[in-house]
Coordinates of C-alpha atoms in Angstrom, one line a residue:
X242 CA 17.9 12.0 16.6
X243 CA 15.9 9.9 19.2
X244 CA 18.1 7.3 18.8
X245 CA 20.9 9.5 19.1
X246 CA 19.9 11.2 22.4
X247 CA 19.4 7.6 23.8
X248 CA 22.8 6.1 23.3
X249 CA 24.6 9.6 24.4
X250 CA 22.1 9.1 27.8
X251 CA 23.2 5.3 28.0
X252 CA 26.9 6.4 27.7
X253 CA 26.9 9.4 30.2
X254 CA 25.0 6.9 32.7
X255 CA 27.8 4.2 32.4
X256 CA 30.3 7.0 32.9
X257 CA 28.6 8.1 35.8
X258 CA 28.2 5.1 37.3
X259 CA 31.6 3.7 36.3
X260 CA 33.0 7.3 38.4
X261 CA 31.0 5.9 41.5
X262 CA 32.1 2.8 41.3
X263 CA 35.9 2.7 40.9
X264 CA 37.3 4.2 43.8
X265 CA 40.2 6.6 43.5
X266 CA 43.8 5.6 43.8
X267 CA 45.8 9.1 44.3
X268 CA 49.2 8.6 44.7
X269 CA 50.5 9.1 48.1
X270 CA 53.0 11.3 48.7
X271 CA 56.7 9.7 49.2
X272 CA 57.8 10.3 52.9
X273 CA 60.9 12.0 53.4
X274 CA 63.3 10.7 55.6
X275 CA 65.6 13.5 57.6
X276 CA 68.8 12.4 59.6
X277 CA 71.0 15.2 61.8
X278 CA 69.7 17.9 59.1
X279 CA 70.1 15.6 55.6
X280 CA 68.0 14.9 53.5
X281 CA 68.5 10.9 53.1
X282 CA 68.0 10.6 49.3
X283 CA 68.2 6.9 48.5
X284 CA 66.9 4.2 45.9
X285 CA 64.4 2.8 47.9
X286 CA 61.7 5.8 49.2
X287 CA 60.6 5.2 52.8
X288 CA 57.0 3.4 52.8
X289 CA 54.2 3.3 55.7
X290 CA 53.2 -0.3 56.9
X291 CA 50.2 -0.7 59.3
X292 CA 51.0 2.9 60.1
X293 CA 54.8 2.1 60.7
X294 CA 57.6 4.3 58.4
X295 CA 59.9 1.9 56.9
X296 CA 62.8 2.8 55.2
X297 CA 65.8 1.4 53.2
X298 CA 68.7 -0.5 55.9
X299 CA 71.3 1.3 54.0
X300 CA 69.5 4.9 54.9
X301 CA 70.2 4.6 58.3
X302 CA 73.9 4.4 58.4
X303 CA 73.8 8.1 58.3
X304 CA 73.2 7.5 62.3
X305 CA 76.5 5.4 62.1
X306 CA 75.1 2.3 62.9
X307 CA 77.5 -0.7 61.5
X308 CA 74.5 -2.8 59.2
X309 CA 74.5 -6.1 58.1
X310 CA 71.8 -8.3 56.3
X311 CA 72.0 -12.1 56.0
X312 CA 70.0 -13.0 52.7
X313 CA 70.2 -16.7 53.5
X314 CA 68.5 -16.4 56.6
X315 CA 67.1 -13.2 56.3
X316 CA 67.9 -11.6 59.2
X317 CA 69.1 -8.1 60.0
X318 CA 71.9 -7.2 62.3
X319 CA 72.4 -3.5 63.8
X320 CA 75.5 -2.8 66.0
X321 CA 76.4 0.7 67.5
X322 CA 80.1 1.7 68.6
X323 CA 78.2 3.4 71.8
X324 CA 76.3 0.8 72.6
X325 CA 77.1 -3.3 73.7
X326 CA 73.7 -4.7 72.7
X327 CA 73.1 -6.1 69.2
X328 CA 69.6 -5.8 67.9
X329 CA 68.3 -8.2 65.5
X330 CA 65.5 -8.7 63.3
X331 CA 64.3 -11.1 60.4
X332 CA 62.3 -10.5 57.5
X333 CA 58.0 -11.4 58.6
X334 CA 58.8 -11.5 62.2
X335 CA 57.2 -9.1 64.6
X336 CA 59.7 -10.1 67.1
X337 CA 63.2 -8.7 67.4
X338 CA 65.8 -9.7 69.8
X339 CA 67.7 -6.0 71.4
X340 CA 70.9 -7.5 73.7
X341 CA 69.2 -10.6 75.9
X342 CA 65.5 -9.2 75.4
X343 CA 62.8 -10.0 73.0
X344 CA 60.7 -7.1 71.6
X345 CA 57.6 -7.2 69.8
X346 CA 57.1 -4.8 66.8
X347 CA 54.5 -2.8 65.4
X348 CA 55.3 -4.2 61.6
X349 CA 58.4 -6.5 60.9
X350 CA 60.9 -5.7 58.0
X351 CA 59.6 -6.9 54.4
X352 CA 61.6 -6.7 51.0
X353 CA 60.0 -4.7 48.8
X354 CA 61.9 -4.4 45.0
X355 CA 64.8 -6.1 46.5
X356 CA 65.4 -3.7 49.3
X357 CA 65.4 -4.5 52.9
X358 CA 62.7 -2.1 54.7
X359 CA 63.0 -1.8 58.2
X360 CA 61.0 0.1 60.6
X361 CA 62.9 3.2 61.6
X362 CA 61.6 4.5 65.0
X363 CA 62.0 0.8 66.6
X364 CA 65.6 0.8 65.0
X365 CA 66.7 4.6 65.9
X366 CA 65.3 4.9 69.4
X367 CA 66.9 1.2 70.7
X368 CA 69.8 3.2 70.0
X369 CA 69.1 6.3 72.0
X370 CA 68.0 8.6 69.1
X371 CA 64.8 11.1 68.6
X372 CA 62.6 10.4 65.9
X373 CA 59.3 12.9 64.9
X374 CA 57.1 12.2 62.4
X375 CA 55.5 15.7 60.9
X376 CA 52.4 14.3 59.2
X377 CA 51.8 17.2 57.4
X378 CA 54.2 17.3 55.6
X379 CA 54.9 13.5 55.3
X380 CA 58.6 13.4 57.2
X381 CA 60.3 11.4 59.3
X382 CA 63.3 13.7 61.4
X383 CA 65.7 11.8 63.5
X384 CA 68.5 13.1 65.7
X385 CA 71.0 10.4 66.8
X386 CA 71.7 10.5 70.6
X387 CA 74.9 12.2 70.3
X388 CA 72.6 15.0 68.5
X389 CA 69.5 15.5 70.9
X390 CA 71.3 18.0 72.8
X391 CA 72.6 20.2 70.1
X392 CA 69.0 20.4 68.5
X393 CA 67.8 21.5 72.2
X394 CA 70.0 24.4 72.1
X395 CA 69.3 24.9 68.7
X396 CA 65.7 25.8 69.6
X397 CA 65.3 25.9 73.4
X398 CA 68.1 27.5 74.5
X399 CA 68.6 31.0 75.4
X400 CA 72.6 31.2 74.5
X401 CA 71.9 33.1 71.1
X402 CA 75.7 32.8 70.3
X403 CA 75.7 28.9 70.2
X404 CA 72.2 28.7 68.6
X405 CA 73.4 30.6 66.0
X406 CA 76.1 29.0 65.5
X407 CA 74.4 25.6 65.4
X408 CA 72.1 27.8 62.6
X409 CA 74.9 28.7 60.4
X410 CA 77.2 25.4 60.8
X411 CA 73.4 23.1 59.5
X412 CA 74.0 21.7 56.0
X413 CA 71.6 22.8 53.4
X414 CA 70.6 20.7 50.3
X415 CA 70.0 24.0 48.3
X416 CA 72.6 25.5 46.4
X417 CA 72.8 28.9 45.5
X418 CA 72.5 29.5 41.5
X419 CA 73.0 33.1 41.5
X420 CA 77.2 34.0 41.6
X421 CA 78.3 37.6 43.3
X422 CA 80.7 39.9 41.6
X423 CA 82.7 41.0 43.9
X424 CA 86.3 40.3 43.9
X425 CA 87.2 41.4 47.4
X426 CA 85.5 38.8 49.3
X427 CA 83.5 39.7 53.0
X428 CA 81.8 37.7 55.1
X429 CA 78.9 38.7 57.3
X430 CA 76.0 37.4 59.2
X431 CA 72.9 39.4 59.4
X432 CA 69.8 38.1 62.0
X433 CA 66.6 39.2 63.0
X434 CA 66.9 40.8 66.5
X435 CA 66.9 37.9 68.9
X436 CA 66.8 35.0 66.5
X437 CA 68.5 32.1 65.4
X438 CA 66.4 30.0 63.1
X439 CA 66.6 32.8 60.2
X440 CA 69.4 34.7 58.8
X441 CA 70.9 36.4 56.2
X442 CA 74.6 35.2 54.8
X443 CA 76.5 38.1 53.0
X444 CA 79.3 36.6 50.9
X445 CA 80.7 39.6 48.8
X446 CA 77.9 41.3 47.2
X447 CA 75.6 37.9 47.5
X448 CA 73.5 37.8 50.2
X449 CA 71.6 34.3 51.1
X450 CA 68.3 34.1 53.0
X451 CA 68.1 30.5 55.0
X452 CA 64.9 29.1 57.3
X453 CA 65.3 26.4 59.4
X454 CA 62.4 24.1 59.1
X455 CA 61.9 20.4 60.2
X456 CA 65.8 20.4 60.8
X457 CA 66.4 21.3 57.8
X458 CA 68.2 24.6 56.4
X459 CA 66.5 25.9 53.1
X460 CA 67.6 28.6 50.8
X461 CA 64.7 31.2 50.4
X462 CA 65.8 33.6 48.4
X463 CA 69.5 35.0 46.9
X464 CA 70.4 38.6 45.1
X465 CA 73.5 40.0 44.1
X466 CA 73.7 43.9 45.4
X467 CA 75.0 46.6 43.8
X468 CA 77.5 49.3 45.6
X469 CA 73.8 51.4 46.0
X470 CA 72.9 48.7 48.2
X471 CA 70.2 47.4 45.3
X472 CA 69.3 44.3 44.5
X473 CA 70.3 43.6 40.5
X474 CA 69.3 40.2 40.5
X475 CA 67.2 38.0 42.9
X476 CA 65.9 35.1 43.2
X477 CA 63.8 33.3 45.2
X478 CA 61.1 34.7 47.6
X479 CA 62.5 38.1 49.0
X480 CA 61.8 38.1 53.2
X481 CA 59.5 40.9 54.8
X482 CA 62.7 43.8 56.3
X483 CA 62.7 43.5 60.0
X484 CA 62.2 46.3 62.2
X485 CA 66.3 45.6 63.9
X486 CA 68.5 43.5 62.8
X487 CA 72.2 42.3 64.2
X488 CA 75.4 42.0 62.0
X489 CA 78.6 40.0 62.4
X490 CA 81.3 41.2 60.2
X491 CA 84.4 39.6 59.7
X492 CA 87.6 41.6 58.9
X493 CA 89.1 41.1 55.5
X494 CA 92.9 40.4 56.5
X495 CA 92.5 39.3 59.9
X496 CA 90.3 37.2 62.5
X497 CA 89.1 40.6 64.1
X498 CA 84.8 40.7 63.9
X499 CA 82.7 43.8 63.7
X500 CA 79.5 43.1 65.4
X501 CA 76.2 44.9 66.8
X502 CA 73.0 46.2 65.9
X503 CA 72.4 47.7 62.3
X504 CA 71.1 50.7 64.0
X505 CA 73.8 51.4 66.4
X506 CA 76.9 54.0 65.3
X507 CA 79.3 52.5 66.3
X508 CA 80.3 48.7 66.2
X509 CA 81.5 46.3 69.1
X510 CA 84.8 44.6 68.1
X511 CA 86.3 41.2 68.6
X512 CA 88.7 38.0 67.7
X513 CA 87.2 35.1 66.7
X514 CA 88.6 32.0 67.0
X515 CA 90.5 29.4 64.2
X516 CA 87.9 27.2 63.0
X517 CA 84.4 27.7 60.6
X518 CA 83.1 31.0 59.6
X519 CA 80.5 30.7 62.9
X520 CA 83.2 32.0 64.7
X521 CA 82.4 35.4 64.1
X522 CA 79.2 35.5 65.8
X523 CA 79.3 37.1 68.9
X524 CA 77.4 37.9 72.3
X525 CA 75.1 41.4 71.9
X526 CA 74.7 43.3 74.8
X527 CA 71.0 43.2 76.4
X528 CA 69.7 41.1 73.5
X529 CA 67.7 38.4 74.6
X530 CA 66.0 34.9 72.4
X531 CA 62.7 35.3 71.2
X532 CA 61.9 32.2 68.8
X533 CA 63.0 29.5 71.3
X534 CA 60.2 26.4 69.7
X535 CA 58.8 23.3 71.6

């Protein structure tokens, strides 16, 4: 029994000391690369080198950058249609060559399972475009120059008709997996008063809830309603009811729009123009922005 006791000891002090010893290699979590509001999905995750993001070459012609990579010599070549300077770079080289200038890097590109990884803030802003990098939650967001503005109206501006707009016009990677019921087809927008970054999309009797975060539109939560107005299946995370909320309500057989506050009696009427379903949305009287962000 002695004998016993002493080898279990011996083992649980190996253990112990093997636990203190070996240091812990968590997985880090893949950054996510987001370009004008998609998600880049590619075969080649982004990876952090000597704290710089580097991604795949062929991710970033979602900026529409023309691309080109000499394997002989190694050397990257990035042109823009807006712009007359050429940038080039070569694979272990902190120095890159923008037009007539030579520019030091904080990492150069590497290949890395037989992909080209270049660093993406040197590359997207010598070509006029915003890059972020949300640490939290491990994402790099880039808005190519011909972008920046829309994205500043999108969350500065006080024009609620063409932030919404913006809102409802982002792509979302989420698709609905709930179908509505209802034959005759309407179309409505519903928003928090004074918002743009949330809303509700009413497609027949399936309504949608979408958050803009990090440039990207997310699905929250879906239902199918009932003609009782209750919700007969759902999914998702239902939102908290606000205390008023707007509606834009497109006519069935025309382009005429119903529009106002869910608490007023009677609706404001308009036309909106040919073109995408934002159309409808409309100016309310004495309603003014509240969830402009930095």
């Amino acid at each position: 029994m002695k004998r016993m006791k002493l080898m279990f000891s011996t083992v649980l002090g190996v253990i112990l000391l093997l636990t203190y010893a070996i240091p812990s290699f968590a997985a880090t979590p893949v950054v996510q690369l987001v370009i004008n509001s998609q998600v880049i999905q590619t075969d080649a995750p982004p990876v952090t080198v000597k704290g710089s993001n580097m991604v795949s070459l062929s991710s970033l012609q979602q900026l529409g950058l023309r691309l080109q990579w000499n394997a002989k010599e190694k050397k990257v070549t990035v042109n823009s249609p807006k712009s007359n300077n050429q940038l080039s770079l070569t694979v272990g080289e902190k120095i890159a060559q923008f037009g007539t200038e030579s520019l030091q890097l904080q990492a150069p590109p590497i290949l890395k399972n037989n992909r080209v990884m270049v660093p993406v803030r040197f590359i997207s802003e010598a070509f006029g475009a915003q890059v972020m990098w949300n640490s939290k939650d491990r994402m790099v967001i880039i808005r190519s120059a011909d972008q920046i503005n829309t994205y500043k109206a999108l969350y500065q501006g006080e024009d609620l008709v063409k932030a919404r707009r913006i809102a409802v016009d982002l792509p979302s990677p989420d698709k609905n997996t709930l179908s509505g019921t209802d034959e005759e087809i309407n179309y409505a927008y519903h928003f928090p008063e004074g918002e743009a970054l949330r809303y509700y999309y009413y497609e027949g009797n399936l309504v949608s809830y979408y958050e803009i975060q990090n440039d990207v539109k997310h699905l929250i939560w879906e239902a199918v309603v009932n003609e009782n107005g209750q919700y007969v299946k759902e999914k998702g995370k239902r939102p908290t009811e606000d205390k008023s909320t707007v509606y834009f309500r497109k006519h069935r057989t025309d382009n005429g729009v119903d529009f106002g506050r869910l608490s007023d009696e009677k609706p404001y009427t308009g036309e909106a123009a040919n073109g995408t379903l934002a159309q409808i949305i409309m100016k309310i009287p004495n309603e003014v922005r509240k969830d402009q962000t930095k």
